[in-house]
XYZ file of C-alpha atoms in Angstrom:
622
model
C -43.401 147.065 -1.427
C -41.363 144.618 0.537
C -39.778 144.704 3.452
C -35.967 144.120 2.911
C -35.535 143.099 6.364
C -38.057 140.687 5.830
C -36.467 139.053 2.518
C -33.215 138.936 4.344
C -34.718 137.000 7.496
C -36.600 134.090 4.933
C -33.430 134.157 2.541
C -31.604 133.195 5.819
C -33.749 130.722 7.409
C -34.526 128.997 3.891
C -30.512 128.766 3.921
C -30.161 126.977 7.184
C -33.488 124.862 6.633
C -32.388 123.952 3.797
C -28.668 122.292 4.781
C -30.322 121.418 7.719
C -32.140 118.821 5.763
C -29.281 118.023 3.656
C -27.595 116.770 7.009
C -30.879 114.986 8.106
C -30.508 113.190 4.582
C -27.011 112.519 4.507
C -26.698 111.254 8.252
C -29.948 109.048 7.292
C -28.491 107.921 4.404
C -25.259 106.531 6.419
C -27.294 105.051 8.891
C -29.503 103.034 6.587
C -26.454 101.974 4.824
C -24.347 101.023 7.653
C -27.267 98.382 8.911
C -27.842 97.332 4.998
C -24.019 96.279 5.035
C -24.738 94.557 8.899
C -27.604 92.703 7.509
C -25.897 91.290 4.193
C -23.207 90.200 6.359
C -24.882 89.079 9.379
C -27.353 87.086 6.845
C -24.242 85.514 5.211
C -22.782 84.095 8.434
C -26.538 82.781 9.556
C -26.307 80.730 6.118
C -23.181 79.691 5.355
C -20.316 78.351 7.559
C -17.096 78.269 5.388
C -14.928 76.153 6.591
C -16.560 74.337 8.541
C -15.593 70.957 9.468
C -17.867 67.817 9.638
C -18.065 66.511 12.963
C -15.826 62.995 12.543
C -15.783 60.174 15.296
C -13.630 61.168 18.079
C -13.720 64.834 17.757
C -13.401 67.310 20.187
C -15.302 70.362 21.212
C -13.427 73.875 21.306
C -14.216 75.829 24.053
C -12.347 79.059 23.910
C -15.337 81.672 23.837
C -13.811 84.993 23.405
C -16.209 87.635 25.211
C -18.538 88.317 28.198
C -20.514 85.756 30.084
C -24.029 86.642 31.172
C -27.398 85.084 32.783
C -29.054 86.600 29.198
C -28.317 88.666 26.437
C -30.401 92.101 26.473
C -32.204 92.458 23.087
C -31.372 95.296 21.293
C -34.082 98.795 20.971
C -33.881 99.000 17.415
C -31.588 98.581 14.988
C -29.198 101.464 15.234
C -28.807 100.354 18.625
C -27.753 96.762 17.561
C -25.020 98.855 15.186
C -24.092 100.856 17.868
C -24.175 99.186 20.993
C -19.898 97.746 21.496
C -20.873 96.836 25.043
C -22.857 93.890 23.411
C -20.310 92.546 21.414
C -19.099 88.709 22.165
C -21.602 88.689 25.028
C -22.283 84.715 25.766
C -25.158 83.553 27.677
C -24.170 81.263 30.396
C -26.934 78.663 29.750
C -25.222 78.501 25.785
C -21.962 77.305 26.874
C -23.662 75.024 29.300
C -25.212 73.205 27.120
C -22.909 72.721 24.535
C -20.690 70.718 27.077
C -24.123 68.825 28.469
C -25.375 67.717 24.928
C -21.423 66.510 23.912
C -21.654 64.393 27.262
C -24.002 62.531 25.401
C -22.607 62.580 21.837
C -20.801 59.776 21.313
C -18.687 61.444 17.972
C -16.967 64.165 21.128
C -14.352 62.276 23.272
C -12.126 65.469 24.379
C -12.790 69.177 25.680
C -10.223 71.630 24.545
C -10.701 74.514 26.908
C -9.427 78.022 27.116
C -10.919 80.622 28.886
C -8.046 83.357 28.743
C -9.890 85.671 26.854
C -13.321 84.940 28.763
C -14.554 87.594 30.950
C -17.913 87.981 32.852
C -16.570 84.798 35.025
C -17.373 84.698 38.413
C -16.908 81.967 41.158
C -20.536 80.978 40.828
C -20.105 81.107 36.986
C -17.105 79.225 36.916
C -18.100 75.968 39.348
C -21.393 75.874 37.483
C -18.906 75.201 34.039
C -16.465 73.056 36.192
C -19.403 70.806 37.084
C -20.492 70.162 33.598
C -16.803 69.685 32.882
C -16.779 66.715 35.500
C -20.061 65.338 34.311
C -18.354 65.126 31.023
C -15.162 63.938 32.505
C -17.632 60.806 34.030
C -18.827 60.006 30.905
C -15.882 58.630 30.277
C -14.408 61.687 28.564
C -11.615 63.585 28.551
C -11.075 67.440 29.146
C -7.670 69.208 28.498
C -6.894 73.048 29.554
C -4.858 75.594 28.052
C -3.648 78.979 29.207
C -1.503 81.112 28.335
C -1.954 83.726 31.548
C -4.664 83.325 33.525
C -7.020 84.958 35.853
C -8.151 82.954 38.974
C -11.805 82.533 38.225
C -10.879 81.218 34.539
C -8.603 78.960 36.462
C -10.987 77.921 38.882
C -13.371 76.131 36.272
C -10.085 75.021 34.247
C -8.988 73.059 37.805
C -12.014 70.669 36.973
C -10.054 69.579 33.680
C -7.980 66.202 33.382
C -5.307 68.074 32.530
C -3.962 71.838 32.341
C -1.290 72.971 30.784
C 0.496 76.586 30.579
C 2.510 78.833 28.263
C 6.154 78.614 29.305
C 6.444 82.327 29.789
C 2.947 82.519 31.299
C 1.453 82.164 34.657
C -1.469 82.030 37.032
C -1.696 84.290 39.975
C -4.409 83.380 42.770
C -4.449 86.769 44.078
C -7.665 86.186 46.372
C -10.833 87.869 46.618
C -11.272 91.271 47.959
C -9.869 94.750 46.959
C -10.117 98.755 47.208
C -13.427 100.786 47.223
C -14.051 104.305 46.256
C -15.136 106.992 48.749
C -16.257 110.128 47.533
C -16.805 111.998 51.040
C -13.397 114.641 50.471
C -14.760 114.831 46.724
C -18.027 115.439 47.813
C -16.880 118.747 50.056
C -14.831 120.119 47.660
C -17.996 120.329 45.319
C -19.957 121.540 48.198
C -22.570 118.369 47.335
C -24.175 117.582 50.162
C -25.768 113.680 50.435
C -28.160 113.559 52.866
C -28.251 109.750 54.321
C -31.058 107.943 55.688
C -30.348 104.279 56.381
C -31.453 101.439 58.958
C -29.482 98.792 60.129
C -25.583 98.799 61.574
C -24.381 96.859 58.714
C -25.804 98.985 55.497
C -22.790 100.284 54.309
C -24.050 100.999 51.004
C -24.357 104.820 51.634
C -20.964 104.533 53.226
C -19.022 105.948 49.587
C -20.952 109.049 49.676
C -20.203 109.813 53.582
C -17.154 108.261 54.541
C -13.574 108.728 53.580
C -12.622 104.749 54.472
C -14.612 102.062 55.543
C -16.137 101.644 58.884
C -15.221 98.844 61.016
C -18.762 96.833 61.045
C -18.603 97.094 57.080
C -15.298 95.790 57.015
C -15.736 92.945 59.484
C -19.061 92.072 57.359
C -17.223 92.026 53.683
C -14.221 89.981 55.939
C -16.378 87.411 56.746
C -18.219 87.401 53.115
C -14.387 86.946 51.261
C -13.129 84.562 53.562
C -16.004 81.914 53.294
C -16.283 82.745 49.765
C -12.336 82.235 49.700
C -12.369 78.682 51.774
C -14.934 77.206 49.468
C -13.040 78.347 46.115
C -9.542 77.434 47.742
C -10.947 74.017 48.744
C -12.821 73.184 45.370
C -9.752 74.059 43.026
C -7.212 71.300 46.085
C -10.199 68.688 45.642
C -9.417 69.359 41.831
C -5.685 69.152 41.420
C -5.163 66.398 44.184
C -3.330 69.000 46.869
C -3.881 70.624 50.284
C -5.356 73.489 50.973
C -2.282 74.524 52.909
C -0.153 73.698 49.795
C -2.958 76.480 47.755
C -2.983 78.828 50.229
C 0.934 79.132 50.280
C 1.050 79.295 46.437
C -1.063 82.417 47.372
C 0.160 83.565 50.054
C 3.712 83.520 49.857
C 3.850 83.861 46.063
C 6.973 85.828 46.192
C 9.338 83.539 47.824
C 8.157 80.730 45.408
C 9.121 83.170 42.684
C 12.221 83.914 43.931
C 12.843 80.554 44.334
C 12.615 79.944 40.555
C 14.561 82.828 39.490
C 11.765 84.897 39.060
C 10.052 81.993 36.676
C 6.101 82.440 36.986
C 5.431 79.310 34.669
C 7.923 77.187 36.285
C 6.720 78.628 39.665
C 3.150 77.396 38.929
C 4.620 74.164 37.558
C 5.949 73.153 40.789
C 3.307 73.698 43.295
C 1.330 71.484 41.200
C -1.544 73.930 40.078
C -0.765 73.256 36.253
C 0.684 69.223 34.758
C 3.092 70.880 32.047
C 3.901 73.453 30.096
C 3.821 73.646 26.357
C 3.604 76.894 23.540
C 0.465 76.539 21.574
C 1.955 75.254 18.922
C 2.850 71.734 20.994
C -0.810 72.027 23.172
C -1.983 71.716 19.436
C -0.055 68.955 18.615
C -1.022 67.067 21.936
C -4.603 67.635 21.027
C -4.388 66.279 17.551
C -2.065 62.884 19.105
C -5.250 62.631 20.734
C -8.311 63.425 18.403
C -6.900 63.562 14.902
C -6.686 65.776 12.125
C -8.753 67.222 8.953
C -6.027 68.140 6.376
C -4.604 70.476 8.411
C -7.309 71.739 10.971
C -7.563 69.361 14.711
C -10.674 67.046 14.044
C -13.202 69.244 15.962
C -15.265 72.235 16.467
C -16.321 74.981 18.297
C -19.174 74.827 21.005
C -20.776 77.911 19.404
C -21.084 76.020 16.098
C -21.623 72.612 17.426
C -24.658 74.077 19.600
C -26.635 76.028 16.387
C -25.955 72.463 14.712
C -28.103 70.777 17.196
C -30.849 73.134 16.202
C -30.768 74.587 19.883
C -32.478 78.171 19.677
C -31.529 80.764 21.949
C -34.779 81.985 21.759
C -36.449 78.621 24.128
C -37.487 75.524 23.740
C -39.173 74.135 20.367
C -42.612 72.980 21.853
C -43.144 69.290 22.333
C -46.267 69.506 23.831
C -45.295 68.688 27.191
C -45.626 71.267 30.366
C -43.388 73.666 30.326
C -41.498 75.294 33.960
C -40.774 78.856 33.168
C -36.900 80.785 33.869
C -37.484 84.113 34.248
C -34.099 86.067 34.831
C -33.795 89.002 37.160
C -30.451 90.970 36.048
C -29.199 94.122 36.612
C -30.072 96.685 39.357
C -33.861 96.989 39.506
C -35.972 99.748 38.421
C -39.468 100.667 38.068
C -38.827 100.958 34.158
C -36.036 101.247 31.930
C -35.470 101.486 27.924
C -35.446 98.914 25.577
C -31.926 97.459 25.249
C -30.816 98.700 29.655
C -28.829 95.689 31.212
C -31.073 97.285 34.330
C -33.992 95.137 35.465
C -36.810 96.774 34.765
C -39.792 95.716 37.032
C -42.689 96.991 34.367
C -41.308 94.314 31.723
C -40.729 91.993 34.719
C -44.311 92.172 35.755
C -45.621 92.259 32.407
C -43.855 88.438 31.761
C -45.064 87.047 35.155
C -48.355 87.728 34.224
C -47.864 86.024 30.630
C -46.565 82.979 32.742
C -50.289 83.047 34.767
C -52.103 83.622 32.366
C -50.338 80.573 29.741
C -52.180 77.313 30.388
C -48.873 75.202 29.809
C -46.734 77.269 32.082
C -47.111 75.070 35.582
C -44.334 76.687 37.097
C -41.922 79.006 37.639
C -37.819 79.597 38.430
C -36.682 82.901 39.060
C -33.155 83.131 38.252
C -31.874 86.606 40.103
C -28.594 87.901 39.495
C -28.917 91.570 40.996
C -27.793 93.454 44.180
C -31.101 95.562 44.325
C -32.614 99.028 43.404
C -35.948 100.669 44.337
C -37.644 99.085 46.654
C -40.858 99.926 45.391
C -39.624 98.205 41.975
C -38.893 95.162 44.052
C -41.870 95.581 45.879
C -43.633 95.389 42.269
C -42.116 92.486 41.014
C -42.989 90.499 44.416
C -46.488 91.167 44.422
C -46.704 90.100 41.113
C -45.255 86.672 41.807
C -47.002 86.168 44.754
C -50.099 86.419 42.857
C -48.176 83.776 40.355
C -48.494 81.253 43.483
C -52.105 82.214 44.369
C -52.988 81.222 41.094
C -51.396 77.912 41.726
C -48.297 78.173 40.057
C -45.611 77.487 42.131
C -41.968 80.147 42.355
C -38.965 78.753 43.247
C -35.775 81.090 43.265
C -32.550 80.307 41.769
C -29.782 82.798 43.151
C -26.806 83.397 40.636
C -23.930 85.720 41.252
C -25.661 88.396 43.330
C -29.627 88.552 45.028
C -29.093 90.603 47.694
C -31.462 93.282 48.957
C -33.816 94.345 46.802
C -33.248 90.705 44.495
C -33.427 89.257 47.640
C -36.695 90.614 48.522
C -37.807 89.958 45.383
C -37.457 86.105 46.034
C -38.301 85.762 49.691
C -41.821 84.385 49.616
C -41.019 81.973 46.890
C -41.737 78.544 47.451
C -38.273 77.131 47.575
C -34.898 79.201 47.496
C -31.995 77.458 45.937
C -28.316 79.391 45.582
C -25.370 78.349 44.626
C -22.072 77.961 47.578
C -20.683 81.385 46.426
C -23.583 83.322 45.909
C -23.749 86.775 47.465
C -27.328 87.345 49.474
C -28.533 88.906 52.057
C -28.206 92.637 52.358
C -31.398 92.652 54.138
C -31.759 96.761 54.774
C -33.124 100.187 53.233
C -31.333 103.643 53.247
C -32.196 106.863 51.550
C -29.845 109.038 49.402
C -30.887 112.832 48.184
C -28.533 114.795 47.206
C -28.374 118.525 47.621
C -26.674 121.014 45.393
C -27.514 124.133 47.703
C -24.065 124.965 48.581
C -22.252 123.916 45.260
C -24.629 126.935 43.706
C -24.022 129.218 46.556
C -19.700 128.674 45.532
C -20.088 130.389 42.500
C -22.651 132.853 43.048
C -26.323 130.888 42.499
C -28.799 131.665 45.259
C -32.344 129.276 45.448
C -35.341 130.928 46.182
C -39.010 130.867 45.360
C -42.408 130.315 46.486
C -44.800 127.071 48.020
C -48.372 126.479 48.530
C -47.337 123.851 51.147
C -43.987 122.992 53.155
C -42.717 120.041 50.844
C -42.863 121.824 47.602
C -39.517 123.158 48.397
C -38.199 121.325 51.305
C -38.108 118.742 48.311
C -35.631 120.665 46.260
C -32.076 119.755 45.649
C -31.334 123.626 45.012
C -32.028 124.643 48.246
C -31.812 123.174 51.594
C -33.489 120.031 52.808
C -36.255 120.711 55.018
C -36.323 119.080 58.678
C -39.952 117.980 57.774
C -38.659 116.558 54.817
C -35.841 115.147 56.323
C -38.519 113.375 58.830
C -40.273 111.758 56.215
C -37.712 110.295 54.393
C -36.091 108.333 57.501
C -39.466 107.643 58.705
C -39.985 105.907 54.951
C -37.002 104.020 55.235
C -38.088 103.049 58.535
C -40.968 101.397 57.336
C -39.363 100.013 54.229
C -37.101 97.804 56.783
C -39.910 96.822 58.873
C -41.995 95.436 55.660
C -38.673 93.858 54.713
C -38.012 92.184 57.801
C -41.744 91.721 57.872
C -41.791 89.854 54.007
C -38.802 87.345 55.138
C -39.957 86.365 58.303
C -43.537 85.054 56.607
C -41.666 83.328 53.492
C -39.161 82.048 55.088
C -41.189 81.130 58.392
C -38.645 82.719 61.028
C -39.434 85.049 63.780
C -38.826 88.639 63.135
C -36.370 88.296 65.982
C -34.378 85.822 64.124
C -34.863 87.879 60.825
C -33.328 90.929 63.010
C -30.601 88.797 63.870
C -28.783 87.952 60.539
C -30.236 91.324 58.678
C -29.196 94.967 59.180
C -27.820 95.252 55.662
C -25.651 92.236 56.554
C -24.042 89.903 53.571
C -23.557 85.880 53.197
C -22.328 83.675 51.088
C -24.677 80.942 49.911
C -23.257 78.363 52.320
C -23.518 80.608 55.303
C -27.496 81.983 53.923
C -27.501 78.166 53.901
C -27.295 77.582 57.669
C -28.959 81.130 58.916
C -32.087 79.866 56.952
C -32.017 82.267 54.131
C -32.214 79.731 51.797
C -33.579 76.441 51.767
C -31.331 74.251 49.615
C -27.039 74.612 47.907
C -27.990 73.625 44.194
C -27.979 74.769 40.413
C -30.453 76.390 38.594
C -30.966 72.890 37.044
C -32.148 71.685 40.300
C -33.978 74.484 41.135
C -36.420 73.887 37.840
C -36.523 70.122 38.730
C -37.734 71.154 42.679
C -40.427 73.535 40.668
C -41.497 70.453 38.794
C -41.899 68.198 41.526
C -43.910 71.028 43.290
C -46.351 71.723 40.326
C -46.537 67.731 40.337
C -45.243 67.164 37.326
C -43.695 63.546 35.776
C -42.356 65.055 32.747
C -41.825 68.509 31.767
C -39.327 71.253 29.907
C -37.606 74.183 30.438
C -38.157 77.331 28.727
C -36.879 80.490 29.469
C -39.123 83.590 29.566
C -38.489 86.482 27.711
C -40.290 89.732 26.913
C -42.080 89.300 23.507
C -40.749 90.655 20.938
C -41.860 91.881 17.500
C -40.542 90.450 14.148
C -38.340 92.851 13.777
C -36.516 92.727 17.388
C -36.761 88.959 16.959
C -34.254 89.590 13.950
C -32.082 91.639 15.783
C -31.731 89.252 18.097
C -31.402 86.384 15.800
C -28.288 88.308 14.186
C -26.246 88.928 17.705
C -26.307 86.125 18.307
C -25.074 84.642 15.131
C -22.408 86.589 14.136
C -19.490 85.556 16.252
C -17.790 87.788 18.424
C -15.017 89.887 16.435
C -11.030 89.555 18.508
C -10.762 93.188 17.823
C -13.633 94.191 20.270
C -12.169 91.633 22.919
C -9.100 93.352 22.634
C -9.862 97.097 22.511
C -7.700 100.097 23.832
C -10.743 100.469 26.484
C -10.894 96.476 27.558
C -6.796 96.861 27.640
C -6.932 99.882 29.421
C -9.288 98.750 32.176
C -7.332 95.331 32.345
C -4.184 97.693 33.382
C -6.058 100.196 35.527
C -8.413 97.961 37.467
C -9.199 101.084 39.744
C -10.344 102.930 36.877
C -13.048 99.546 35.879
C -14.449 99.505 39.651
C -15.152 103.772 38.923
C -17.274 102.607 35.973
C -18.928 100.168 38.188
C -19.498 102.676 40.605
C -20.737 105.457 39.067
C -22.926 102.849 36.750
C -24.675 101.928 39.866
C -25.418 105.567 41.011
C -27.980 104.773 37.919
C -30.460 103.068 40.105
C -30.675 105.636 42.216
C -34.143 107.019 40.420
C -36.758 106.025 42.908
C -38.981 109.307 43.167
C -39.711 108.231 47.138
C -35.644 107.655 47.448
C -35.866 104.755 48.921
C -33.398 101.794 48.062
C -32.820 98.362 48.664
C -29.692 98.136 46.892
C -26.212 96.341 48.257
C -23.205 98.787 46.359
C -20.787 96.833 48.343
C -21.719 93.309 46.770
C -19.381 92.291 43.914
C -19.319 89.588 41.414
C -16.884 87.563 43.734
């Protein structure tokens, strides 16, 4: 006889198994045809351009990316995440633009650069020279670059200044605001919760724990981020007077005393920026676009041009590297991110298991002579960095030489990372340095204890729960955390002092967690030579003895299927909705509220299981 219990309890689960496959189907079913619809249209802008114009004799190239610059473009896990993933949308590798305005320098049918950068973000001071100096080489070609904006920010106007001419909106305006601003301190926060951060550090000037312990910043971190602004400041302030043909007393008042000028002109910021000389007119868009065509034309009604995104996939440039020519090749392998001993397909972190994994492709491929590693980080684990190091030292004891190409950031751990290369090249406004370790566990004990939540247990030895997070920090363990930072600092002082051949006195003197700008690492020793990445793959050259050569950048391999993924991010152009989204609005408004992202994205590294760090929170993209 059966059981009517029984009958009930399979009638119900068949029920639930039942729609719970229905949902499986149905959310499956979306999915698939969400990326069907992406890869029709994707496939239709890799094949056709409508629209597009033929490039005529004196045409000019359009250079008003709307997006994010970055050293490289992350390729997506799978496909959902290339659906899914808004953060990637209108990202721009910097090396793209680049060399759309290099190969038009030599293209006799482009006479003019049309540049606006308003809607351009991911720019940096390093960033934006790096573009200004490919602006001037065009500009000595005999060739003319004109700038546009309608408000901008200071860094977008910093690689505009190179232009022959820049011109405003009349009811716009351009604020040079400086560098600096506010950081976050969670110490009141942190009490309230009843968190307690227990801090191990070395070195007076690692203020990178400082957020978690400190209500305000302490007086050696402030004098150290001083000193990093205002020699990042003179070299920015000086560049963008040598530009526009004024003093840097007549910049720094246009600063400085902003208001007065304003008040001056009735409260006029376009007319305000007009007369201090920092833009040669002002015109809508609709008369910019008629100077452009007086100067380059017309197709019916489009301005005889096009766009540096379609003018560089009609050179048959691939994103992807170099086609092969047969000729040596010197290897750019890009550190970005904060570094990690691993991290999922798709992170923006840098993840030293893929890093090592393409250093050893580089030794063990024949026409690989050389290698530039381009680092754009402020740290992570140490061990990570540690990883990645040993790796590319055994890169040079193969005989391959490693040359290091600092971008925005290489500071502590991407510093360490690049100590005992072979040459170090950085850029004047690089941020480096940051030569220290601390420790950072955090302990819940007393957050559980407020509302009722008591720890206990057993151990077979002292560190299986002087470990825990739920329960006090032991003294022993306390003991061998500090005395592991200890010795993290002392193999870090240790590593710089034998590749850069100083004294671990002199070492001492310009580390404890301490930060310089590229021009100051410069003269301290830190680095060996002010130059572009360009340079730094021409000194790798010359040191694997090579006559001729090319570049190709290294990336992890990737299958057929993540090679298409790729293929189609970087096709399809970037859409203006994403570029102007409530978020990207919002944080434009609330700048406070983009520097908390940043802040609690970089609590992210901290997953070292010996929680130890050589990571520099208070280095910014300046």
């Amino acid at each position: 006889m059966t059981d009517p219990n029984t009958t009930g309890a399979a009638t119900k689960e068949g029920f639930f198994s039942r729609w719970g496959r229905r949902i499986t189907s149905l959310r499956n079913f979306i999915l698939n045809a969400g990326f069907l619809l992406l890869l029709v249209f994707a496939i239709g802008a890799i094949f056709s351009t409508p629209g597009e114009p033929e490039i005529e004799p004196d045409s000019a190239l359009f250079i008003a990316p709307m997006g994010t610059l970055v050293e490289q473009v992350t390729p997506p896990s799978d496909w959902r995440d290339l659906i899914f993933r808004t953060s990637d949308a209108g990202l721009i590798e910097t090396n793209d633009l680049l060399q759309s305005i290099d190969i038009a320098a030599k293209d006799p049918r482009i006479t003019t650069i049309v540049l606006q950068l308003d809607s351009l973000g991911g720019l940096t001071s390093s960033r934006a020279i790096r573009i200004g100096e490919r602006l001037q080489a065009f500009r000595d070609a005999g060739k003319v670059v004109l700038a546009y904006s309608e408000y901008s920010g200071q860094f977008q106007y910093l690689a505009a200044s190179y232009a022959d001419q820049v011109y405003l909106h009349p009811m716009g305006g351009i604020m040079l605001s400086g560098l600096g601003g506010d950081r976050l301190y969670f110490a009141d926060m942190l009490e309230k919760l009843k968190v307690k951060m227990h801090i191990f550090r070395v070195g007076e000037y690692k203020s990178a724990t400082e957020p978690f312990s400190r209500n305000s910043m302490s007086e050696s971190s402030r004098r150290d981020s001083q000193r990093l602004v205002d020699g990042i400041w003179q070299t920015l302030t000086q560049t963008i007077a040598d530009n526009r043909g004024i003093t840097t007393d007549e910049l720094r008042t246009f600063s400085n005393d902003y208001d007065q000028l304003l008040a001056a002109a009735d409260g006029d910021n376009a007319a305000t920026t007009l007369n201090n000389g920092i833009v040669d007119g002002l015109m809508t868009k609709s008369e910019f676009r008629d100077h452009v065509g007086q100067r380059v034309g017309w197709q019916d009604s489009q301005l005889n041009g096009i766009d540096f995104q379609y003018y560089l996939m009609r050179q048959g440039v691939s994103p992807l590297g170099s086609t092969e020519t047969g000729e040596p090749i010197v290897g750019v392998l890009t550190v970005q991110g904060a570094i990690v001993e691993a991290a999922g397909a798709g992170s923006d972190m840098a993840s030293a298991d893929a890093l090592v994994d393409q250093i050893r492709m580089v030794k063990d491929d024949e026409r690989v002579r050389a290698l530039v590693l381009r680092v754009n980080s402020p740290g992570g684990s140490a061990f990570a960095s540690e990883l990645i190091r040993e790796e590319l030292e055994n890169l040079q004891q193969a005989g391959k030489p490693v040359v290091a190409s600092f971008g925005n950031i290489a500071a502590s751990g991407g510093y360490w990372i690049a100590a005992n290369a072979d040459a170090i090249y950085a850029e004047p406004t690089s941020v480096t340095g940051s030569i220290g370790i601390f420790g950072v566990v955090p302990n819940f004990s007393r957050s559980l204890d407020a509302i009722g939540i008591r720890a206990d247990g057993v151990a077979s030895a002292p560190l299986a729960r002087g470990l825990s997070v739920v329960s006090e920090l032991s003294t022993q363990a306390k003991d061998i955390i500090q005395l592991g930072v200890e010795h993290g600092y002392s193999e870090f002082i240790d590593l710089v002092a034998d590749g850069r051949g100083m004294s671990k006195a002199d070492v001492e003197a310009v580390a404890q967690g301490r930060v310089w700008s590229g021009l100051s690492a410069k003269e301290i020793g830190l680095v060996d030579t002010i130059g572009s990445v360009d340079e730094a793959i021409a000194r790798a050259a010359e040191l694997a003895a090579l006559s001729s050569w090319q570049a190709e950048e290294v990336r992890p391999p990737m299958n057929p299927r993540s090679l298409i993924m790729m293929q189609l991010m970087q096709s399809v152009m970037p859409l203006p909705l994403e570029a102007d989204s409530w978020l990207n609005q919002l944080s434009s408004q609330l700048p406070w509220l983009t520097q908390l992202n940043t802040d609690l994205q970089q609590l992210t590294a901290f997953n070292d299981p010996r929680h130890v760090y050589a990571l520099c929170l208070t280095c910014r993209d300046l």
